[in-house]
Amino acid sequence: MRRLFVASVVALGLAGVLAHPGHDNQVRRRKTLGFGPVHPHAVYRSEPTYIQSALMGTNADPFEVAQRFVEDITRTSSPASSFVIRKDSYTDKNTGVTHVYVRQYMHGIEVADGDINVNVKDGVVLSYGDSFYRGTEQDPFISGLTRGLPDPHSDYCGSLFKELESRSERLEELLVSQRKFAAENDNDQIPLSNPEAVVTQTMGDLPHIFEWNCAHVSTPFFMAHNPSFASQQDSMGDPSRALLQFMIAATPNSELAQSMMENPEAHLEKMKFSWETHFVGGHGSISAVVDNVPDAINPVKAKAAFVQIPNGDSTSLELVWKFEVEMQDNWYEAAVSAALPHRVISVVDWASDSPMPIAPIPPVPKYNTGVYSVFGWGVNDPSVGNRSEHKENFDVLASPVGWHSLPYANDPQSLRAKVKSGPRGEVFRNTTTTWGNNVFAHENWDGRNDWEYNYRPDAGADMAFNFTYEPKETDRTDALTEAKKYINATVTQLFYTSNLVHDLYYRYGFDEVSGNFQQHNFGRGGEENDAVIANAQDGSGYNNANFMTPPDGQNGRCRMYLWNTAIPYRDGDLEAGIVIHELSHGLSTRLTGGPANSGCLGWGESGGMGEGWGDFLATTIRSNKNYSDYAMGAWAANRPNGIRNYVYSLNETINPSTYKTLDKPGYWGVHAIGEVWAELLWVVSQRLIAKHGFVDTLFPPAPLADGTVPEGDFYRPAEYTATGERKPLVPKHGNSLIVQLVLNGMKLQPCRPSFFDARDAIISADQVLTGGENYCDLWLAFAERGLGPDARVDGRTPWGGGVRTNDFSVPAKCKADAPTV
Ligand SMILES: *[C@@H]1O[C@H](CO)[C@@H](O)[C@H](O)[C@H]1NC(C)=O
Ligand SMILES: *[C@@H]1O[C@H](CO)[C@@H](O)[C@H](O)[C@H]1NC(C)=O
Ligand SMILES: *[C@@H]1O[C@H](CO)[C@@H](O)[C@H](O)[C@H]1NC(C)=O
Ligand SMILES: *[C@@H]1O[C@H](CO)[C@@H](O)[C@H](O)[C@H]1NC(C)=O
Ligand SMILES: *[C@@H]1O[C@H](CO)[C@@H](O)[C@H](O)[C@H]1NC(C)=O
Ligand SMILES: *[C@@H]1O[C@H](CO)[C@@H](O)[C@H](O)[C@H]1NC(C)=O
């Protein structure tokens, strides 16, 4: 009975939002999966650890220190356990901290979620995160699931279902009382609330989350129709069954899912796989590439690995196939049990959506350097300023050859045309379009995956990207045609904003070795050929945006959409906050857990912070000396308060978010969780601004001819160590300092961080950068919104649930600074 009601609410909830996809004012909801087990034993320790490694002295090789440290803390592990220091580990040029990423192997097979990150400076381990498997299973090749361990996915869906049930009850009560009220007050004057809005507010995104993550992920239907299929245990020899199961769960095309369920053998037959052999640090690995996978747009990479599933207070190993599946709207990293190929254990979508509106929006009646007509840096959107001319003021450290140049050897068009150099043997190709080393920007009206030859404005020899933007009011039917007339201007804007974001983040340490997005890395390390592919006016949807972040060395992809929230249509490319939010997914994903690990911000609190950093950075970039509250996406969404529950504000009446807010109904999706994190960071940043002041431009000064960076008024006067080395440069002002601490914190925090871990990493970043002079300011600010040292979460669930306790107190040594109550 209850189940029936829940089912009808799910249908209603979906109908409320999805009935007419693509219709005016309907938010496009991209199907996306994201879940995985909690690791009860994972830790992040940010107090300096003076173990024997310290005895090695300040000149010790940081990799050797990390090696010894990891040997030390894994001494008691099973003899089958070994580890490899990943080659995407690096030393931060400014702070001198070496970020070492370590991956665990058992019996020579990768433990995909066995991560240690060690932060080393001057021979000392400053902090580390650790989620290595610590058990001693006799035979990890025997599936824990077949031995009766709780299936993490069933647990996840069970707890989601309970929540769905309790909300449905609440919804039922609300709707009944509304009907009763209407009957008793048979009076046209009394405005009745809109039942659809009641459904949306009560149920939030939960019906979608449940539908996507729990339907067809383990398919009893599939098994019932194909008993032979289900009983075929093994599949170490063949990843295709596990992959087919995943595609049934992942495809947004329900007819295709149905066809795969009804006739799996036909689909399996078409899939062709070829084995590959790799050697990583002496560890062999079993991997394959699978072609003709239904709904995948590229061959799928498959690799045998272990993942950990909870087993009481510790974990147990499960042998899985780990897939990398690129689809039209998703790019998944998924782990599916090898023994039970109908069990999907974890999924991370490397694609992230933009700020998603909570409810449907109501309808409302060297070459030459470039010069661009654009909304300048800091003009968040057309409601706050006009366009003006701006030069290609690229940062010479971040973009040594400007924004319109790249080597022929890294140029996808030249590679395709087999052109290896310029007419006089030049190495660099200069373009007069929105095509360069950091960003490829273009229209993508048909919403597909092709991009290399999509239309781009060509400014010609004088490089004046001077295109009109004067959208006119039209009928709704002509609004799209009208918007497309300004494609030259909007691609130009997207290119301009994205390049500045590249340059800005570069100067705060998102450089080649830490995994930034560039075709060519100028010999400065890191993986190449991964500029951002930026689609303007992407035709695959309206009223949203998204970003896909594969590991370093593969292009990131940003999709910007038109918003049909007003006439003329509003173009997301022109709202810098949305573009910055999207590009920041690339930043946080590459910096957390290392450049080559894109699976660290997949769901729950980690996934939420992935959204929150983008909001925070976008808001900080647009802010100026005169304090103001800010909304996200207000112009594009045509709503003064934007697309979040609250605007970002210091005033607790205006934005009451605290750590405990995460327990509330409605705080299920990553965007709501992210909003709380961004608000916390906003409070922290204002405290640092009150202490250190505000600098008008976040861009540090250009380097001198000898390559050194002058302090200017931007950094504090340089300090030197006893041996004459310059200490890390410290941004002098509050707003630049917090951006630096946030980026440095991302580098220090572990894979799959919690709010506590990310907070501790920021405090630790301040310790490294300033010797901890903002220790109490940081604690006071976090504590103001409940994230003090004794904040707690009990019964943490993989989707970010649990019962939280706020702590408004601060560590003892900060008590003198605390406000007296
Ligand atoms: C690109 O511009 C640079 C700087 O002006 C110039 O030296 C180089 O010859 C140009 N390359 C080509 C292929 O024209
Ligand atoms: C843009 O320019 C117009 C005309 O000069 C002016 O009326 C308007 O106020 C400006 N808009 C903004 C947001 O500054
Ligand atoms: C875009 O600019 C090109 C010149 O680069 C011009 O030929 C074309 O007409 C413009 N397109 C539109 C839609 O204005
Ligand atoms: C851009 O166009 C405007 C209006 O047509 C013109 O006044 C301005 O000089 C142009 N700028 C450049 C750099 O060509
Ligand atoms: C800040 O406010 C002052 C006083 O109202 C004003 O003169 C100044 O232009 C404002 N600054 C900015 C950047 O908005
Ligand atoms: C906070 O906002 C509320 C509601 O807008 C307002 O009444 C109150 O005065 C504000 N408090 C402060 C300290 O500005």
CSV table of N, CA and C and ligand atoms in Angstrom, one decimal, residues 366-367 408 422-423 426 428 430, ligand 1:
chain,number,residue,atom,x,y,z
A,366,LYS,N,52.4,39.2,-31.2
A,366,LYS,CA,53.4,38.3,-31.7
A,366,LYS,C,53.0,38.1,-33.1
A,367,TYR,N,52.2,37.9,-32.8
A,367,TYR,CA,51.2,38.1,-33.8
A,367,TYR,C,50.3,39.1,-33.2
A,408,TYR,N,52.0,23.0,-33.5
A,408,TYR,CA,51.3,22.2,-34.5
A,408,TYR,C,51.2,20.7,-33.9
A,422,GLY,N,54.8,25.2,-39.5
A,422,GLY,CA,54.3,26.3,-40.3
A,422,GLY,C,55.1,26.4,-41.6
A,423,PRO,N,54.7,27.4,-42.4
A,423,PRO,CA,55.3,27.5,-43.8
A,423,PRO,C,56.8,27.6,-43.7
A,426,GLU,N,57.8,26.9,-38.7
A,426,GLU,CA,57.5,27.3,-37.3
A,426,GLU,C,56.8,26.2,-36.5
A,428,PHE,N,55.0,26.8,-33.7
A,428,PHE,CA,53.7,27.3,-33.2
A,428,PHE,C,52.8,27.7,-34.3
A,430,ASN,N,49.6,30.0,-35.1
A,430,ASN,CA,48.8,31.2,-34.5
A,430,ASN,C,47.5,31.1,-35.2
B,1,LIG,C1,53.3,33.0,-34.8
B,1,LIG,O1,53.6,34.2,-34.2
B,1,LIG,C2,54.9,34.3,-33.8
B,1,LIG,C3,55.1,35.5,-33.0
B,1,LIG,O2,54.7,36.6,-33.7
B,1,LIG,C4,55.8,34.2,-35.0
B,1,LIG,O3,57.2,34.3,-34.6
B,1,LIG,C5,55.6,32.9,-35.8
B,1,LIG,O4,56.3,32.9,-36.9
B,1,LIG,C6,54.1,32.8,-36.1
B,1,LIG,N1,53.9,31.5,-36.7
B,1,LIG,C7,53.4,31.3,-37.9
B,1,LIG,C8,53.2,29.9,-38.3
B,1,LIG,O5,53.1,32.3,-38.6
